[in-house]
Amino acid sequence: MTRWRWVTRADCAISGPLSPGSVVAAGGRCGRCPRRAPRGRRALRSRCSAAGGPRRLRGHSARRHRPRRRHRGSRRSPAMAKEGAQRAEETEQMIDKEGGREANESGAGGSLRAGDAKEMRAVVLSAFGGLNKLRVSKKAMPEPQEGELKIRVKACGLNFIDLMVRQGNIDNPPKTPLVPGFECSGIVEALGDSVKGFEIGDRVMAFVNYNAWAEVVCTPVEFVYKIPDDMTFSEAAAFPMNFVTAYMMLFEVANLREGMSVLVHSAGGGVGQAVAQLCSTIPNVTVFGTASSFKHEAIKNSVTHLFDRNADYVQEVKRISADGVDIVLDCLCGENTGKGLSLLKPLGTYILYGSSNMVTGETKSFFSFAKSWWQVEKVNPIKLYEENKVIAGFSLLNLLFKQNRGGLVKGVMDKLLNLYNSKKIKPVVDSLWALEEVKEAMQRIHDRGNIGKLILDVEKAPTPLMANDSTETSEAGEEEEDHEGDNENKERMPFIQ
């Protein structure tokens, strides 16, 4: 506990005398004092007669200071000194009483005070920009509102859209600071009013409209699904976004059927692997995939034909299938849009569900943004009509949180869980990372180094070399925000998942 005392004499060599009855922390100093205060000191507002107004008092011992000069009006009358002495006595009594109460609470309930139990660890994005905008901090623990579930999080999914959110490369982003993340798995800890179908202790996975990268989240019951008994929390965190996106594009939008062909970019990623597995549930479906060459050995058995992402895949596809393909799933955008449309067979469907080509560096680049959109082929409706081609877009997050299609997604989840229980699909987990390692995990996605899904494991201890000071929990749960580069976020790209 911080002890406070009253001062009635000049205590600071810089600011001079303090007014009668001023309060200063034990070991405190006037805010003008040039020496740094020890870490962890709490400041108290008081009045310094030298400055004529409120000053923060903190740090090293004020009594060690000797006044270099005296200010006018610093002499105190006997009445003022008597009043100061009386107030000092009252304050000491109050401090002793409060200190005894804290000691009782600590002795009865352990080392944590009652208020501390309502805090949680969370990854906080202080401002849009580079990796230095992320850190682990203490946040107030949320409580479920009507129709919501409170989930004790075990694992969180990390997606490419999270990288775009960090950079501010989305349309109408929320204000910072914010907690990123859109999917998680864990255990139901509390139920809001009118919640049915779940009980405390249920193992669940859920979609969350931000705030998933934390120890506790609350989300509406319509976005929560029970986990099969043999599914781990890590697999559950890798399941919703990837498999719902893949299933809805293939079966709800493109109407995948027996004997059709599919081209998917980033075949080694989470969505790419989900697409490959779902295609294998339909007879005679040919899957063409593009991926970085170092991933080919690991994923060669999941697709029919695999090409280097930097090669001329259009000619390679046409060499195998002269007519092209029935479905193109594009998460790259830019010049790949025109290439994808050129590969479509009559009645074929091109679906854009991402735009990773616009992310070329750690921070947002307006040049990359402009270049990618300039390379997008201008769509002529008359040409689509003449060639019998379909062009579509898909954003799962918009479908859930902006277009209120939670019921439709729940039906898809039921079908996917049946496929999982039948051992026909299984989420691919690339690696597990502690919350404090979120920067390294995000960099792995940026480098396209993952095969499958990256997971933030809330209970995992960070690797010592990765737990650097930029991701350590800050004192009192607060961090100094670095707003450098905020002016670069005026131009934003559409929100695409």
Coordinates of C-alpha atoms in Angstrom, one line a residue:
M1 CA 0.0 0.0 0.0
T2 CA 1.3 3.5 -0.8
R3 CA 1.6 5.6 2.4
W4 CA 0.7 9.3 2.2
R5 CA 1.9 12.2 4.4
W6 CA 1.2 15.8 4.8
V7 CA 3.9 18.4 4.2
T8 CA 4.0 21.9 5.7
R9 CA 7.6 22.9 4.7
A10 CA 9.4 23.5 1.4
D11 CA 10.3 20.1 0.1
C12 CA 11.5 20.6 -3.4
A13 CA 14.7 22.4 -4.5
I14 CA 13.2 23.2 -7.9
S15 CA 9.7 24.2 -7.1
G16 CA 10.3 25.5 -3.6
P17 CA 7.7 25.5 -0.8
L18 CA 4.5 23.6 -1.0
S19 CA 1.3 25.0 0.4
P20 CA 0.1 23.9 3.9
G21 CA -1.8 20.6 4.0
S22 CA -0.4 19.4 0.6
V23 CA -0.4 15.6 0.3
V24 CA 2.6 13.8 -1.1
A25 CA 3.4 10.1 -1.4
A26 CA 6.0 8.8 0.9
G27 CA 9.2 9.2 -1.1
G28 CA 7.4 11.7 -3.4
R29 CA 8.6 14.7 -5.3
C30 CA 7.2 17.8 -7.0
G31 CA 6.4 17.3 -10.7
R32 CA 9.1 19.8 -11.7
C33 CA 11.9 17.8 -10.2
P34 CA 14.3 16.7 -13.0
R35 CA 15.2 13.3 -11.4
R36 CA 13.3 10.2 -12.6
A37 CA 10.9 8.5 -10.3
P38 CA 11.3 4.8 -9.4
R39 CA 9.1 2.5 -11.5
G40 CA 5.7 1.6 -10.1
R41 CA 5.1 4.8 -8.1
R42 CA 1.6 6.2 -8.3
A43 CA 1.2 9.9 -8.7
L44 CA -1.2 12.2 -6.7
R45 CA -2.4 15.6 -7.7
S46 CA -1.5 18.3 -5.2
R47 CA -0.8 22.0 -5.2
C48 CA 2.6 23.6 -5.4
S49 CA 2.8 27.2 -4.3
A50 CA 5.7 27.8 -6.7
A51 CA 3.7 27.0 -9.8
G52 CA 0.4 28.3 -8.4
G53 CA -1.6 25.2 -9.5
P54 CA -1.9 21.4 -9.5
R55 CA 1.3 19.4 -9.8
R56 CA 2.0 15.7 -9.8
L57 CA 4.1 14.5 -6.9
R58 CA 6.0 11.3 -7.1
G59 CA 9.4 9.6 -7.1
H60 CA 12.4 9.9 -4.9
S61 CA 12.4 11.4 -1.4
A62 CA 11.2 14.9 -1.3
R63 CA 12.8 15.5 2.1
R64 CA 16.3 15.2 0.6
H65 CA 15.7 18.4 -1.4
R66 CA 16.8 21.6 0.1
P67 CA 15.3 24.9 -1.2
R68 CA 17.6 26.9 -3.4
R69 CA 15.4 29.9 -3.0
R70 CA 12.4 31.0 -1.2
H71 CA 9.2 32.3 -2.8
R72 CA 7.2 35.2 -1.7
G73 CA 4.4 34.2 0.5
S74 CA 6.0 31.1 1.7
R75 CA 5.8 32.0 5.4
R76 CA 2.9 30.4 7.1
S77 CA 0.8 31.9 9.8
P78 CA 0.3 29.9 13.1
A79 CA -3.3 29.4 12.2
M80 CA -2.4 27.8 8.9
A81 CA 0.2 25.6 10.5
K82 CA -2.4 24.4 13.2
E83 CA -4.9 23.6 10.5
G84 CA -2.3 21.6 8.6
A85 CA -1.4 19.6 11.7
Q86 CA -5.1 18.7 12.3
R87 CA -5.6 17.6 8.7
A88 CA -2.4 15.5 8.9
E89 CA -3.6 13.7 11.9
E90 CA -7.0 12.9 10.3
T91 CA -5.2 11.6 7.2
E92 CA -3.0 9.3 9.2
Q93 CA -6.0 7.8 10.9
M94 CA -7.7 7.2 7.6
I95 CA -4.6 5.6 6.1
D96 CA -4.1 3.3 9.1
K97 CA -7.8 2.2 8.9
E98 CA -7.6 1.5 5.1
G99 CA -4.3 -0.3 5.5
G100 CA -5.7 -2.7 8.1
R101 CA -8.7 -3.4 5.9
E102 CA -6.4 -4.3 3.0
A103 CA -4.3 -6.5 5.2
N104 CA -7.4 -8.4 6.2
E105 CA -8.6 -8.9 2.6
S106 CA -5.1 -10.1 1.6
G107 CA -4.9 -12.5 4.5
A108 CA -8.3 -14.0 3.9
G109 CA -8.3 -14.3 0.1
G110 CA -4.7 -14.7 -0.8
S111 CA -2.4 -12.3 -2.5
L112 CA -4.9 -11.0 -5.0
R113 CA -7.4 -8.3 -4.1
A114 CA -11.0 -8.7 -5.0
G115 CA -10.8 -6.1 -7.9
D116 CA -7.8 -7.9 -9.5
A117 CA -9.9 -11.0 -10.2
K118 CA -11.9 -9.0 -12.7
E119 CA -8.9 -8.3 -15.0
M120 CA -7.7 -10.5 -17.9
R121 CA -4.8 -10.6 -20.3
A122 CA -5.5 -9.5 -23.9
V123 CA -3.6 -8.5 -27.0
V124 CA -4.2 -4.8 -27.6
L125 CA -3.8 -2.9 -30.9
S126 CA -2.9 0.6 -29.7
A127 CA -3.1 2.2 -33.2
F128 CA -3.1 1.0 -36.8
G129 CA 0.3 0.3 -38.2
G130 CA 3.2 -2.1 -37.8
L131 CA 3.9 -4.9 -35.4
N132 CA 5.0 -2.4 -32.7
K133 CA 1.4 -1.4 -32.3
L134 CA 0.6 -4.8 -30.6
R135 CA 1.2 -5.6 -27.0
V136 CA -0.3 -7.8 -24.2
S137 CA -2.0 -5.8 -21.6
K138 CA -4.5 -6.1 -18.7
K139 CA -8.1 -5.3 -19.6
A140 CA -11.4 -5.3 -17.6
M141 CA -13.1 -8.7 -17.9
P142 CA -16.4 -8.5 -19.8
E143 CA -19.7 -9.9 -18.5
P144 CA -22.4 -11.4 -20.7
Q145 CA -25.4 -9.4 -21.7
E146 CA -28.8 -10.7 -22.6
G147 CA -28.4 -13.5 -25.2
E148 CA -24.6 -13.8 -24.8
L149 CA -22.2 -16.4 -23.5
K150 CA -19.1 -15.7 -21.5
I151 CA -16.3 -18.0 -22.7
R152 CA -13.0 -18.7 -20.9
V153 CA -10.7 -18.8 -24.0
K154 CA -8.3 -21.6 -24.6
A155 CA -7.2 -20.9 -28.1
C156 CA -7.7 -18.2 -30.8
G157 CA -7.5 -18.3 -34.6
L158 CA -5.1 -16.0 -36.4
N159 CA -6.1 -15.1 -40.0
F160 CA -4.8 -12.9 -42.8
I161 CA -7.7 -10.5 -42.1
D162 CA -6.2 -9.8 -38.7
L163 CA -3.0 -8.6 -40.4
M164 CA -5.1 -6.3 -42.5
V165 CA -6.9 -5.0 -39.4
R166 CA -3.6 -4.2 -37.8
Q167 CA -2.5 -2.1 -40.7
G168 CA -5.9 -0.4 -41.0
N169 CA -6.5 -1.9 -44.4
I170 CA -10.2 -2.4 -43.9
D171 CA -13.2 -0.3 -44.6
N172 CA -14.6 1.7 -41.5
P173 CA -12.5 0.0 -38.9
P174 CA -13.3 0.5 -35.2
K175 CA -11.4 3.0 -33.1
T176 CA -8.2 2.0 -31.4
P177 CA -7.2 0.8 -28.9
L178 CA -8.9 -2.5 -29.7
V179 CA -8.5 -6.2 -29.1
P180 CA -8.2 -8.0 -32.5
G181 CA -9.4 -11.5 -33.3
F182 CA -12.6 -13.1 -34.8
E183 CA -12.7 -16.7 -33.7
C184 CA -11.8 -18.7 -30.6
S185 CA -12.5 -21.8 -28.6
G186 CA -12.9 -22.4 -24.9
I187 CA -15.2 -23.3 -22.0
V188 CA -18.6 -21.6 -21.2
E189 CA -18.1 -19.7 -17.9
A190 CA -21.4 -17.8 -17.6
L191 CA -24.7 -17.5 -19.4
G192 CA -26.6 -14.3 -20.1
D193 CA -30.3 -13.9 -19.7
S194 CA -32.5 -15.9 -22.1
V195 CA -29.6 -18.1 -23.3
K196 CA -30.7 -21.7 -24.0
G197 CA -29.0 -24.8 -25.4
F198 CA -25.8 -24.3 -23.5
E199 CA -24.6 -25.0 -19.9
I200 CA -21.7 -23.8 -17.9
G201 CA -18.7 -26.0 -18.6
D202 CA -19.6 -26.7 -22.3
R203 CA -16.6 -26.9 -24.7
V204 CA -17.4 -24.4 -27.5
M205 CA -16.0 -22.6 -30.5
A206 CA -17.3 -19.2 -31.5
F207 CA -17.2 -16.2 -33.9
V208 CA -16.5 -12.9 -32.2
N209 CA -16.8 -9.4 -33.6
Y210 CA -13.3 -8.4 -32.5
N211 CA -12.0 -9.1 -28.9
A212 CA -11.2 -12.8 -29.5
W213 CA -7.5 -12.5 -28.5
A214 CA -8.1 -12.4 -24.8
E215 CA -8.5 -14.7 -21.8
V216 CA -12.3 -14.1 -21.7
V217 CA -14.8 -13.1 -24.4
C218 CA -18.5 -12.6 -24.6
T219 CA -20.4 -13.2 -27.8
P220 CA -24.1 -13.8 -28.9
V221 CA -25.3 -17.3 -28.6
E222 CA -26.1 -17.5 -32.3
F223 CA -22.3 -17.4 -33.0
V224 CA -21.4 -20.2 -30.6
Y225 CA -21.1 -24.0 -31.5
K226 CA -20.4 -27.0 -29.3
I227 CA -17.1 -28.8 -29.9
P228 CA -17.1 -32.6 -30.7
D229 CA -15.6 -34.7 -27.9
D230 CA -12.5 -35.7 -29.9
M231 CA -11.7 -32.2 -31.2
T232 CA -9.0 -30.3 -29.4
F233 CA -9.3 -26.6 -28.5
S234 CA -6.5 -25.8 -31.0
E235 CA -8.4 -27.6 -33.8
A236 CA -11.6 -25.9 -32.8
A237 CA -10.0 -22.5 -33.0
A238 CA -8.8 -23.4 -36.5
F239 CA -12.2 -24.7 -37.7
P240 CA -14.9 -21.9 -38.0
M241 CA -13.4 -19.3 -40.3
N242 CA -11.6 -21.6 -42.6
F243 CA -14.1 -24.3 -43.1
V244 CA -17.3 -22.1 -43.2
T245 CA -15.6 -19.8 -45.8
A246 CA -14.5 -22.8 -47.9
Y247 CA -17.9 -24.6 -47.7
M248 CA -20.0 -21.6 -48.5
M249 CA -17.9 -20.6 -51.5
L250 CA -17.9 -24.1 -52.9
F251 CA -21.5 -25.2 -52.2
E252 CA -23.6 -22.1 -51.5
V253 CA -22.1 -19.8 -54.2
A254 CA -20.4 -22.0 -56.8
N255 CA -22.6 -25.1 -56.5
L256 CA -19.8 -27.6 -56.6
R257 CA -20.8 -31.0 -58.1
E258 CA -19.3 -34.3 -59.2
G259 CA -16.7 -34.0 -62.0
M260 CA -16.0 -30.3 -61.7
S261 CA -12.6 -28.6 -61.4
V262 CA -11.4 -25.9 -58.9
L263 CA -8.5 -23.5 -58.9
V264 CA -7.5 -22.3 -55.4
H265 CA -4.7 -19.8 -54.6
S266 CA -2.6 -20.1 -51.4
A267 CA -3.4 -23.8 -51.3
G268 CA -1.1 -24.3 -48.3
G269 CA -3.1 -21.8 -46.1
G270 CA -5.9 -22.5 -43.8
V271 CA -8.7 -21.9 -46.3
G272 CA -6.8 -23.6 -49.1
Q273 CA -6.4 -26.8 -47.1
A274 CA -10.1 -26.6 -46.1
V275 CA -11.1 -26.3 -49.8
A276 CA -8.9 -29.3 -50.7
Q277 CA -10.5 -31.4 -48.0
L278 CA -14.1 -30.4 -48.9
C279 CA -13.4 -31.1 -52.6
S280 CA -12.3 -34.6 -51.7
T281 CA -15.8 -35.3 -50.4
I282 CA -17.2 -35.0 -53.9
P283 CA -16.3 -37.7 -56.5
N284 CA -14.0 -36.8 -59.4
V285 CA -13.3 -33.2 -58.5
T286 CA -10.0 -31.9 -59.8
V287 CA -8.2 -29.4 -57.6
F288 CA -5.5 -27.0 -59.1
G289 CA -3.5 -25.2 -56.4
T290 CA -0.9 -22.5 -56.3
A291 CA 1.6 -22.2 -53.3
S292 CA 5.1 -21.2 -52.5
S293 CA 7.5 -23.9 -53.7
F294 CA 8.8 -24.8 -50.2
K295 CA 5.3 -25.9 -49.3
H296 CA 4.8 -28.3 -52.2
E297 CA 6.2 -31.4 -50.5
A298 CA 3.9 -31.0 -47.5
I299 CA 0.7 -30.4 -49.4
K300 CA 1.2 -32.3 -52.7
N301 CA -1.2 -35.1 -51.7
S302 CA -4.0 -32.7 -50.9
V303 CA -4.5 -31.3 -54.4
T304 CA -4.5 -32.8 -57.9
H305 CA -2.1 -30.4 -59.6
L306 CA 0.2 -28.0 -57.7
F307 CA 2.0 -24.9 -59.2
D308 CA 4.5 -22.4 -57.9
R309 CA 2.7 -19.2 -57.0
N310 CA 5.3 -17.2 -59.0
A311 CA 5.0 -19.3 -62.1
D312 CA 2.7 -18.8 -65.1
Y313 CA -0.1 -21.0 -63.8
V314 CA -2.5 -20.0 -66.5
Q315 CA -0.6 -21.8 -69.2
E316 CA 0.0 -24.8 -66.9
V317 CA -3.7 -25.1 -66.2
K318 CA -4.6 -24.8 -69.9
R319 CA -2.0 -27.4 -70.8
I320 CA -3.8 -29.9 -68.5
S321 CA -7.4 -28.7 -69.1
A322 CA -7.7 -26.7 -72.4
D323 CA -11.2 -25.5 -71.4
G324 CA -10.1 -24.1 -68.1
V325 CA -11.8 -24.7 -64.7
D326 CA -15.3 -24.5 -63.3
I327 CA -14.5 -22.5 -60.1
V328 CA -11.7 -20.0 -59.3
L329 CA -11.2 -19.1 -55.6
D330 CA -9.1 -16.0 -55.5
C331 CA -7.7 -14.5 -52.2
L332 CA -4.9 -12.5 -54.0
C333 CA -6.7 -10.0 -56.2
G334 CA -4.8 -7.6 -58.4
E335 CA -3.6 -9.1 -61.7
N336 CA -4.9 -12.6 -60.6
T337 CA -8.4 -11.4 -61.1
G338 CA -8.0 -11.1 -64.9
K339 CA -6.1 -14.4 -65.0
G340 CA -8.9 -16.2 -63.0
L341 CA -11.6 -14.9 -65.3
S342 CA -9.7 -16.0 -68.4
L343 CA -9.5 -19.6 -67.0
L344 CA -13.2 -20.0 -66.4
K345 CA -15.2 -22.4 -68.4
P346 CA -18.7 -21.4 -69.7
L347 CA -21.0 -21.3 -66.6
G348 CA -17.9 -21.1 -64.4
T349 CA -17.7 -19.0 -61.2
Y350 CA -15.0 -16.7 -60.1
I351 CA -15.1 -15.8 -56.4
L352 CA -13.0 -13.1 -54.7
Y353 CA -12.6 -13.7 -51.0
G354 CA -9.4 -11.8 -50.2
S355 CA -6.8 -9.3 -51.4
S356 CA -3.4 -10.3 -49.9
N357 CA -1.5 -8.8 -52.8
M358 CA -2.3 -5.4 -51.4
V359 CA -0.2 -6.3 -48.3
T360 CA 3.4 -6.0 -49.3
G361 CA 5.1 -4.6 -46.1
E362 CA 4.7 -4.4 -42.4
T363 CA 2.7 -1.2 -42.7
K364 CA 0.1 -0.2 -45.2
S365 CA 1.4 1.0 -48.5
F366 CA -0.7 3.3 -50.7
F367 CA 1.4 2.4 -53.7
S368 CA 0.7 -1.4 -53.3
F369 CA -3.0 -0.5 -52.8
A370 CA -3.2 1.5 -56.0
K371 CA -1.1 -0.9 -58.0
S372 CA -3.3 -3.9 -57.1
W373 CA -6.5 -2.2 -57.9
W374 CA -5.1 -0.8 -61.1
Q375 CA -4.2 -4.4 -62.2
V376 CA -7.8 -5.6 -61.5
E377 CA -9.4 -6.3 -64.9
K378 CA -12.4 -4.0 -65.5
V379 CA -15.5 -6.2 -65.6
N380 CA -17.7 -5.8 -68.5
P381 CA -21.3 -7.1 -67.9
I382 CA -21.9 -7.6 -71.6
K383 CA -18.7 -9.7 -71.8
L384 CA -19.9 -11.8 -68.9
Y385 CA -23.2 -12.3 -70.6
E386 CA -21.6 -13.3 -73.9
E387 CA -19.2 -15.8 -72.3
N388 CA -21.7 -17.2 -69.7
K389 CA -19.4 -16.5 -66.7
V390 CA -20.2 -15.6 -63.1
I391 CA -18.2 -13.3 -60.9
A392 CA -18.9 -13.2 -57.2
G393 CA -17.4 -12.0 -53.8
F394 CA -17.6 -13.6 -50.4
S395 CA -16.9 -12.1 -46.9
L396 CA -17.8 -14.3 -44.0
L397 CA -17.4 -11.6 -41.4
N398 CA -19.7 -9.2 -43.3
L399 CA -22.2 -12.1 -43.7
L400 CA -22.2 -12.7 -39.9
F401 CA -21.9 -9.2 -38.4
K402 CA -23.3 -6.8 -41.0
Q403 CA -25.8 -8.8 -42.9
N404 CA -27.3 -10.9 -40.0
R405 CA -27.0 -14.3 -41.6
G406 CA -26.0 -16.1 -38.4
G407 CA -28.8 -18.7 -38.9
L408 CA -27.5 -19.6 -42.4
V409 CA -23.9 -20.0 -41.0
K410 CA -25.2 -22.2 -38.2
G411 CA -26.8 -24.6 -40.7
V412 CA -23.4 -24.8 -42.5
M413 CA -21.6 -25.5 -39.2
D414 CA -24.0 -28.4 -38.6
K415 CA -23.1 -29.9 -41.9
L416 CA -19.4 -29.4 -41.4
L417 CA -19.5 -31.0 -37.9
N418 CA -21.2 -34.0 -39.4
L419 CA -18.3 -34.2 -42.0
Y420 CA -15.8 -33.9 -39.1
N421 CA -17.5 -36.6 -37.1
S422 CA -17.5 -38.8 -40.2
K423 CA -13.6 -38.3 -40.4
K424 CA -13.9 -36.7 -43.8
I425 CA -12.4 -33.3 -42.8
K426 CA -10.0 -32.2 -40.1
P427 CA -8.5 -28.7 -39.5
V428 CA -4.8 -28.4 -40.1
V429 CA -2.9 -26.5 -37.4
D430 CA 0.4 -25.0 -38.4
S431 CA 1.8 -24.0 -35.0
L432 CA 0.9 -22.7 -31.5
W433 CA 1.9 -19.4 -30.2
A434 CA 1.6 -17.6 -26.8
L435 CA -0.3 -14.3 -26.6
E436 CA 3.1 -12.6 -26.1
E437 CA 4.3 -14.1 -29.4
V438 CA 1.6 -12.6 -31.5
K439 CA 4.1 -10.4 -33.4
E440 CA 6.1 -13.4 -34.5
A441 CA 3.0 -15.4 -35.4
M442 CA 1.7 -12.5 -37.5
Q443 CA 5.0 -12.1 -39.3
R444 CA 4.8 -15.8 -40.2
I445 CA 1.5 -15.2 -41.9
H446 CA 2.9 -12.1 -43.7
D447 CA 5.8 -14.2 -45.0
R448 CA 3.4 -16.9 -46.2
G449 CA 5.3 -19.4 -44.1
N450 CA 2.4 -21.3 -42.6
I451 CA 0.8 -24.6 -43.7
G452 CA -2.6 -24.5 -42.2
K453 CA -3.8 -22.3 -39.3
L454 CA -1.7 -20.4 -36.8
I455 CA -3.2 -20.6 -33.3
L456 CA -2.7 -18.3 -30.2
D457 CA -2.7 -20.6 -27.2
V458 CA -3.8 -18.6 -24.2
E459 CA -2.3 -21.0 -21.7
K460 CA 1.1 -21.4 -23.5
A461 CA 4.1 -19.8 -21.9
P462 CA 6.1 -17.6 -24.3
T463 CA 9.5 -18.6 -25.6
P464 CA 12.0 -16.5 -23.6
L465 CA 13.6 -15.0 -26.7
M466 CA 10.3 -14.0 -28.1
A467 CA 8.8 -12.5 -25.0
N468 CA 10.5 -9.1 -25.6
D469 CA 9.7 -5.9 -23.8
S470 CA 7.4 -4.7 -26.6
T471 CA 4.9 -7.5 -25.8
E472 CA 5.2 -7.7 -22.1
T473 CA 2.2 -6.7 -19.9
S474 CA 2.6 -3.0 -19.1
E475 CA 2.4 -1.6 -15.6
A476 CA -1.1 -1.1 -14.3
G477 CA -2.4 -2.5 -17.6
E478 CA -1.6 0.7 -19.5
E479 CA 0.8 1.3 -22.4
E480 CA 2.2 4.4 -24.0
E481 CA 0.6 4.7 -27.4
D482 CA 2.8 5.3 -30.4
H483 CA 0.8 7.2 -33.0
E484 CA 3.6 7.4 -35.5
G485 CA 2.2 6.6 -39.0
D486 CA -1.4 7.2 -38.1
N487 CA -1.7 9.7 -40.9
E488 CA -1.0 7.0 -43.4
N489 CA -4.4 5.3 -42.8
K490 CA -6.7 7.8 -44.5
E491 CA -7.0 5.7 -47.6
R492 CA -8.6 2.3 -46.9
M493 CA -9.5 -0.8 -49.0
P494 CA -12.8 -2.6 -48.8
F495 CA -13.4 -5.0 -46.0
I496 CA -12.7 -8.4 -47.5
Q497 CA -12.3 -11.8 -45.8

